[in-house]
Coordinates of C-alpha atoms in Angstrom, one line a residue:
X1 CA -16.5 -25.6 -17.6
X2 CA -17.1 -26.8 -14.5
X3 CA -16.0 -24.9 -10.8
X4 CA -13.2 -27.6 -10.4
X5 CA -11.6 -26.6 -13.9
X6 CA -12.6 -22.9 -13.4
X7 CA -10.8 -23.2 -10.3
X8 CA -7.7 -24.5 -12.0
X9 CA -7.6 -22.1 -14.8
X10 CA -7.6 -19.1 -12.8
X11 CA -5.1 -20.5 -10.2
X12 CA -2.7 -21.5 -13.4
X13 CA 0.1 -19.5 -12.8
X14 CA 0.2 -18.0 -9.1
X15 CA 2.4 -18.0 -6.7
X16 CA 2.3 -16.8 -2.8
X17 CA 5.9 -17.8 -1.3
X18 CA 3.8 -20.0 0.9
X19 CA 1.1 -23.2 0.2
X20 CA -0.8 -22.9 3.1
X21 CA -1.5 -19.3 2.0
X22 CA -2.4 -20.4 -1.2
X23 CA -4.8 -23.5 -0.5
X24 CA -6.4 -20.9 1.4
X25 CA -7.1 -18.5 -1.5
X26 CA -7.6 -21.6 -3.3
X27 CA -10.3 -22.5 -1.3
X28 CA -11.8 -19.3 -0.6
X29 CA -12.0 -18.7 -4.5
X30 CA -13.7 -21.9 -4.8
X31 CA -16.4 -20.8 -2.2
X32 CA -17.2 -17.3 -3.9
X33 CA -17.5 -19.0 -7.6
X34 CA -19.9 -21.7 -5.9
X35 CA -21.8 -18.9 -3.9
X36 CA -22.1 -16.3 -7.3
X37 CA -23.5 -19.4 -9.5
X38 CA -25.8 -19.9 -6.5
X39 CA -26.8 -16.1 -6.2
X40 CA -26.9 -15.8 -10.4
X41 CA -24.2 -12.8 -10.0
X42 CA -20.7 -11.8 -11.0
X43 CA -18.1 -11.8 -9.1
X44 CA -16.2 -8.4 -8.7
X45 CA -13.0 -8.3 -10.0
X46 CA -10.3 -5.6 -10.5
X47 CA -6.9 -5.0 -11.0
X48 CA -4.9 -1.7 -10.5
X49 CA -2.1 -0.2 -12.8
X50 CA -0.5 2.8 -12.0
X51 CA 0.5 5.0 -14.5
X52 CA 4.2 5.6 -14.1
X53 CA 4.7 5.0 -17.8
X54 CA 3.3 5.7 -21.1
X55 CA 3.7 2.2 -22.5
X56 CA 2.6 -1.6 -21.2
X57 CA 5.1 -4.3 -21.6
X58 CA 4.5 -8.1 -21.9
X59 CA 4.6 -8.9 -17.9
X60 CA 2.1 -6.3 -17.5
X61 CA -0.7 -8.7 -19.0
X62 CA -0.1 -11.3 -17.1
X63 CA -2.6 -10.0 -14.8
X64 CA -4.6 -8.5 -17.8
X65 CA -5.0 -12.1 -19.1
X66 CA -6.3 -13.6 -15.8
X67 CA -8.4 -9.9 -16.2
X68 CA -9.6 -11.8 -19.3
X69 CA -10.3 -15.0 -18.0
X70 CA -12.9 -13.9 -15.5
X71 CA -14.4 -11.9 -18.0
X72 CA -14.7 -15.3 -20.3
X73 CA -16.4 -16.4 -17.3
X74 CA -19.0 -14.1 -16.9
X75 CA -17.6 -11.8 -14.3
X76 CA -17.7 -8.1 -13.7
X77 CA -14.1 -6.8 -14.3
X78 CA -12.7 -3.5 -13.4
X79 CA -9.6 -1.9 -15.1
X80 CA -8.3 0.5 -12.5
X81 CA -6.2 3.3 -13.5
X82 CA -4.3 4.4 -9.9
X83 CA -3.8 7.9 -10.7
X84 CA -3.7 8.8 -6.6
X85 CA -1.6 6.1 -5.9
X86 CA 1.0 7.1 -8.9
X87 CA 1.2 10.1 -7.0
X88 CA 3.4 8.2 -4.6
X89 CA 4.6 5.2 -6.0
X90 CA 4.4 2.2 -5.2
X91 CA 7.5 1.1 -3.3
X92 CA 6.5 -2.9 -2.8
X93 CA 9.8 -3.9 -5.6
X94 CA 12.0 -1.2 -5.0
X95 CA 15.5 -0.7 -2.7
X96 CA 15.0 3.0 -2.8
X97 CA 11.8 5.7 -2.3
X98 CA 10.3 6.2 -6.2
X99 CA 10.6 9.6 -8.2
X100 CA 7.3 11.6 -6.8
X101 CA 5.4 12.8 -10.4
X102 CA 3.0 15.7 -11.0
X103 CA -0.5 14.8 -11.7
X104 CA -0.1 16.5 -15.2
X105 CA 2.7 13.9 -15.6
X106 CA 0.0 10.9 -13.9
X107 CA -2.8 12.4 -16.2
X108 CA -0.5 12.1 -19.0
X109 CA 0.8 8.8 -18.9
X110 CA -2.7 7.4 -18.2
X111 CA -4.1 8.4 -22.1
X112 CA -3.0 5.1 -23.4
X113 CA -3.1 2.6 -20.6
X114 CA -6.7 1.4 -21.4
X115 CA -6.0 1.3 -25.1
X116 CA -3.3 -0.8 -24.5
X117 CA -5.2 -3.3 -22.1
X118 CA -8.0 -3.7 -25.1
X119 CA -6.0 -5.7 -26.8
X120 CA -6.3 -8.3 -24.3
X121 CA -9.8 -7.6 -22.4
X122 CA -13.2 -7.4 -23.7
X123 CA -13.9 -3.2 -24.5
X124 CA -17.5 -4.3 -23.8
X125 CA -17.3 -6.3 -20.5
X126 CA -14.7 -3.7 -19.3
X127 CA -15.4 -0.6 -16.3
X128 CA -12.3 1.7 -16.3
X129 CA -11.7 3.4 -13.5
X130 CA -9.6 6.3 -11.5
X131 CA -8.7 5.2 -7.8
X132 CA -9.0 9.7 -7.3
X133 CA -12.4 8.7 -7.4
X134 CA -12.6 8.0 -4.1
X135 CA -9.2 8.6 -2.5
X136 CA -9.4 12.2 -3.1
X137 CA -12.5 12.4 -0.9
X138 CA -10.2 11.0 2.4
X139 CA -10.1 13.4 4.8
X140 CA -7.2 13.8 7.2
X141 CA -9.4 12.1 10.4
X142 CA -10.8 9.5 7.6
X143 CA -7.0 8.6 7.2
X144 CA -6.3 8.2 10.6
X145 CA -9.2 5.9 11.2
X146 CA -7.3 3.5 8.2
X147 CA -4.6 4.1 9.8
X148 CA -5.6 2.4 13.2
X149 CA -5.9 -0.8 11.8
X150 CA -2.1 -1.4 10.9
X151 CA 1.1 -1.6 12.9
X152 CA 4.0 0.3 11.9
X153 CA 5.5 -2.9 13.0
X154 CA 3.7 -4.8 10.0
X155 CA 5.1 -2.3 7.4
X156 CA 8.5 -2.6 8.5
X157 CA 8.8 -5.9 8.2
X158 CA 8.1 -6.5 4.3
X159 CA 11.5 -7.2 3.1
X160 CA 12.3 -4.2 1.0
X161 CA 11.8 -1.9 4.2
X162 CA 13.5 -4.2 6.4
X163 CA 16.5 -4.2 3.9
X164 CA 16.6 -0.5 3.6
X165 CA 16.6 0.1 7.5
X166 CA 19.9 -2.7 7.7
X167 CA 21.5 -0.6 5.5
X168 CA 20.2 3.0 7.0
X169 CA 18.5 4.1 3.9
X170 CA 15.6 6.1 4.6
X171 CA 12.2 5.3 4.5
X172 CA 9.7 8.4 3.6
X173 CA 6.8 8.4 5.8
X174 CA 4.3 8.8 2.2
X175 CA 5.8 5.3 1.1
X176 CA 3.9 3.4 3.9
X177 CA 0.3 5.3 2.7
X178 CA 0.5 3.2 -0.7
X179 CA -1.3 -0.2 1.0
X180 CA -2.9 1.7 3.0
X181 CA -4.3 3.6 -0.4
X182 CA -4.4 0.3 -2.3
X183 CA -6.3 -1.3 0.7
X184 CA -8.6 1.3 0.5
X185 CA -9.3 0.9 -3.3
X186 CA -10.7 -2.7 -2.5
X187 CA -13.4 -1.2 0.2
X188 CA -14.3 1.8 -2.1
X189 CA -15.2 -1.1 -4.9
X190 CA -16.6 -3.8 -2.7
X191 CA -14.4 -6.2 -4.4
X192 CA -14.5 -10.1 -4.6
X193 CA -11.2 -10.8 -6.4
X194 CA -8.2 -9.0 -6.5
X195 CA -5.8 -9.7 -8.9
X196 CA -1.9 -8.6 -8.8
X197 CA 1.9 -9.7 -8.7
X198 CA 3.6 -10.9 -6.2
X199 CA 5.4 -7.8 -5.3
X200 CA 1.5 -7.1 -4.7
X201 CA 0.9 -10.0 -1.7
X202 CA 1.2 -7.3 0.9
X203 CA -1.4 -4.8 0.0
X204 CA -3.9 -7.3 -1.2
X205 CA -3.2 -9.9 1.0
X206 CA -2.4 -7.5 4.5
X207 CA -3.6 -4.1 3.8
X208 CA -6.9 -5.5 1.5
X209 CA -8.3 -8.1 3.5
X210 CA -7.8 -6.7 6.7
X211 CA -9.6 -2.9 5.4
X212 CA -12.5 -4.4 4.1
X213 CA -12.9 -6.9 7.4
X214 CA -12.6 -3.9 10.0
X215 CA -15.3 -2.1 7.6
X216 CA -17.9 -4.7 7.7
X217 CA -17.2 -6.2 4.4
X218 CA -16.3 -10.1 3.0
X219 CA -12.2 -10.2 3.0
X220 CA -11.3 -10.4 -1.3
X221 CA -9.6 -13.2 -2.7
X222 CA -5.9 -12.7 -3.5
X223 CA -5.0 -14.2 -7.3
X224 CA -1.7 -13.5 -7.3
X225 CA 0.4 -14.1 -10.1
X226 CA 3.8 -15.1 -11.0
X227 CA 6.3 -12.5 -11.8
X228 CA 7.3 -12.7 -15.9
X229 CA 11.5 -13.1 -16.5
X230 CA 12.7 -10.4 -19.2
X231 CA 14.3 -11.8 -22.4
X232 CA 17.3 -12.3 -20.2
X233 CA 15.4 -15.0 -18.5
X234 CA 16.5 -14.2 -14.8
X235 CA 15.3 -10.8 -14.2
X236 CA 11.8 -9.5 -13.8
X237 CA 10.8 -7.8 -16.5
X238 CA 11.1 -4.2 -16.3
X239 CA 12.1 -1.1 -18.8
X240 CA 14.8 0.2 -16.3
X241 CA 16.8 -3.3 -17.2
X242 CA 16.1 -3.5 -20.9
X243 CA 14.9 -6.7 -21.2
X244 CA 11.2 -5.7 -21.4
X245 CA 8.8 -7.2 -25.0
X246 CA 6.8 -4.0 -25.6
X247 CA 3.4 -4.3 -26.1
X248 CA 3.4 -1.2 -28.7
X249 CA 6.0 -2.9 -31.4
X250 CA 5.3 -4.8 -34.3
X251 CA 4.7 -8.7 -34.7
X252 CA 7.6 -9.9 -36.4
X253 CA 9.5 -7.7 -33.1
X254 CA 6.9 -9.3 -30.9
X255 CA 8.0 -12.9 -32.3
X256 CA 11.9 -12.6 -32.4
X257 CA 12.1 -11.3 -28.8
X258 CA 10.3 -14.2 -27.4
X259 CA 12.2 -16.6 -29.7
X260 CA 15.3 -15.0 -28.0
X261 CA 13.8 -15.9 -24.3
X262 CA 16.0 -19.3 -23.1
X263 CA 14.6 -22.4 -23.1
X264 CA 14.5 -22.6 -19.2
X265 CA 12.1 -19.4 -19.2
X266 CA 9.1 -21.1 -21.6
X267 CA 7.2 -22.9 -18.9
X268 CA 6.7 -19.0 -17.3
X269 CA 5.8 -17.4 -20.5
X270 CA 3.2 -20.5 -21.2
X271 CA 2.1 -20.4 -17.9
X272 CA 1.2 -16.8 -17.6
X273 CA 0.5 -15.0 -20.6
X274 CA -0.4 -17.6 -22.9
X275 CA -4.3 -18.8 -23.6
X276 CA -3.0 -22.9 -23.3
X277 CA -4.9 -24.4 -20.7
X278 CA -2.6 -26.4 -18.1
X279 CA -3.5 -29.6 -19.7
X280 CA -1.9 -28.5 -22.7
X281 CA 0.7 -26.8 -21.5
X282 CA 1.7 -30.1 -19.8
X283 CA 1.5 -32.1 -23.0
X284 CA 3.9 -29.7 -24.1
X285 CA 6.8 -30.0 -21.9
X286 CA 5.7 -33.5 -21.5
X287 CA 6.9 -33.7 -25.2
X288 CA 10.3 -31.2 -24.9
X289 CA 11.2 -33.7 -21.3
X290 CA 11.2 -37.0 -23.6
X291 CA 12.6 -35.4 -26.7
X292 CA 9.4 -36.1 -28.4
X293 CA 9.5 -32.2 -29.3
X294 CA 12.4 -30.0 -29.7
X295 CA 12.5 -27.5 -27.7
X296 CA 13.0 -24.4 -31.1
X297 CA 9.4 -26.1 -31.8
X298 CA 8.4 -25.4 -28.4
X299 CA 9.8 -21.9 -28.7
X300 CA 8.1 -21.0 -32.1
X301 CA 4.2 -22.8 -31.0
X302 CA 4.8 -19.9 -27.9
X303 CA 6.2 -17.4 -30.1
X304 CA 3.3 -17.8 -32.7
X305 CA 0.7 -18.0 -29.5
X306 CA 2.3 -14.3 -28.1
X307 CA 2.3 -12.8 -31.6
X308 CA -1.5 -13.7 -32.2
X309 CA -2.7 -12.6 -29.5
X310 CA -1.8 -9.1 -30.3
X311 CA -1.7 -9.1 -34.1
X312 CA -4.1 -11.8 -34.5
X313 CA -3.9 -15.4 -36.2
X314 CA -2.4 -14.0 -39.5
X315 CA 0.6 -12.3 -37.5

C-alpha cells in the first residue's frame, strides 16, 4: 500500500467540523508517514479510554479499529487506560459536571477494558498503559507551569461550557484540568498520532499540540473520528440512552441490533467500524443509489461484516 492509499485509509471516517483543519492533519499525517518510512521507524500512536464503565460498546471501536489499522501498518500502538483522568471525568460531551468515582471504583472497571479491545487489536503489537503513570508524579508547581500555557478564555469557550455558563450552571474548577491532563498524556508518551472522537478535538487538537510545542516536542497529529449513531440512528451511541450494540453479547444479538440500525445510518457504520476499504464501500452505495442493490442486502453484507469481526467468519 502505498502513502497516498495509507493516507486515505486512515483518514476514512474523520471528521473536524472544519476542512481547513482537516487538510491540515491531512497533510501533516502525510509528512510523518513519509518521514518514518524514511527514518525505518514506527510512528507512535495511542488512544486513551477512561474507565467509567465495565463494558465497551460498538462506538467505542471506532477508534480501536483505526488503533488497528496503524498496527496493520507497522506502527507502535499504545492502548491507554486513563485511570487519573477517570478520576475526574471527562466533561468534553456533557451539559452537566460527571459523577467523581473512587479509584477502587477506576481500578475496578479497568479489569476488562484491555480484554475487550483484543478482540479488535493485535495482543502482540499492543503496549497497555495507565496515564497514573505519569500524572501522579505532577507536582502542584509542575501543574502550574501546564497551566501557563492556556487561557481560561480558551476553556470557556468550547461549547458545552459556554452553554452551561448561558444557563448559570456551574462549572467545577477540576473539569477544566481534564485537557490539561489529557494534554499532558501526549508529552509524557512523545506521541506522533493521537487518535479520538470528535468530542475529543479540544484536548488533542488545543490542549495536545500546544503541551508538547511549549515542551520542545513535534505537535501530534489529530485523527479524529466520526461519532457512531446508536441503533436509533440519531443519537450518539451511549448506554445512558439505550441504544448502545454491546460489545460483550452474543453474535446472533450482535447481528439483529445492527439489522435494526435504519437505512440512513449504514454509510456511518461502514465507514467507521467496518474493515471495507472506501473503494468498496463506495461500490456499495454506489449499488443501493441506483437500485442495483437493495438496501436489506446492504444491511445484512454490514451486519455479517460486524458479527465477524467479533465472532469470527463462522458467526
Amino acid at each position: 500500500m502505498n502513502i497516498d492509499e495509507q493516507v486515505e485509509l486512515l483518514m476514512q471516517g474523520t471528521e473536524y467540523g472544519d476542512e481547513d483543519l482537516k487538510q491540515a492533519m491531512t497533510a501533516e499525517l502525510r509528512e510523518r508517514l513519509l518521514l518514518a518510512e524514511k527514518e525505518g521507524r514506527p510512528l507512535r500512536v495511542y488512544c486513551g479510554y477512561d474507565p467509567t464503565s465495565t463494558d465497551l460498546h460498538l462506538g467505542h471501536t471506532i477508534s480501536m479499529r483505526k488503533l488497528r489499522q496503524f498496527q496493520d501498518l507497522g506502527h507502535e500502538v499504545t492502548f491507554l487506560i486513563g485511570n487519573y483522568t477517570a478520576l475526574v471525568g471527562d466533561p468534553s460531551d456533557k451539559n452537566k459536571a460527571r459523577p467523581i468515582l473512587t479509584q477502587e471504583q477506576v481500578a475496578a472497571n479497568a479489569t476488562t477494558y484491555a480484554d475487550q479491545a483484543f478482540r479488535l487489536l493485535d495482543r502482540a503489537k499492543t503496549k497497555v498503559r495507565y496515564n497514573g503513570e505519569w500524572l501522579s508524579e505532577l507536582s502542584l508547581v509542575d501543574l502550574i507551569r501546564l497551566g501557563q500555557n492556556f487561557t481560561v478564555q480558551q476553556f470557556l469557550a468550547r461549547d458545552n461550557f459556554a452553554n452551561r455558563l448561558e444557563k448559570g450552571e456551574p462549572i467545577f474548577l477540576h473539569e477544566t484540568f481534564y485537557a490539561l491532563m489529557q494534554g499532558y498524556d501526549a508529552v509524557a508518551m512523545q506521541t506522533d498520532i493521537q487518535v479520538g472522537g470528535t468530542d475529543q478535538l479540544f484536548n488533542i487538537i488545543v490542549a495536545g499540540r500546544k503541551l508538547q510545542e511549549a515542551l520542545g516536542q513535534k505537535p501530534l497529529v489529530g485523527v479524529i473520528c466520526g461519532i457512531l449513531p446508536g441503533t436509533d440512528g440519531v443519537q450518539r451511541m451511549s448506554k445512558s440512552t439505550g441504544n448502545v450494540i454491546p460489545i460483550n453479547t452474543t453474535a446472533e444479538d450482535m447481528y439483529g441490533k445492527v439489522m435494526s440500525v435504519p437505512d440512513a445510518a449504514m454509510g456511518k457504520y461502514y465507514r467507521l467500524v467496518t474493515r471495507f476499504t472506501p473503494a468498496e464501500i463506495a461500490a456499495i452505495e454506489k449499488g443501493v443509489a441506483d437500485g442495483s442493490t437493495h438496501p436489506r442486502d446492504a444491511k445484512m453484507k454490514l451486519a455479517r461484516e460486524i458479527a465477524s469481526i467479533f465472532y469470527g467468519e463462522a458467526a
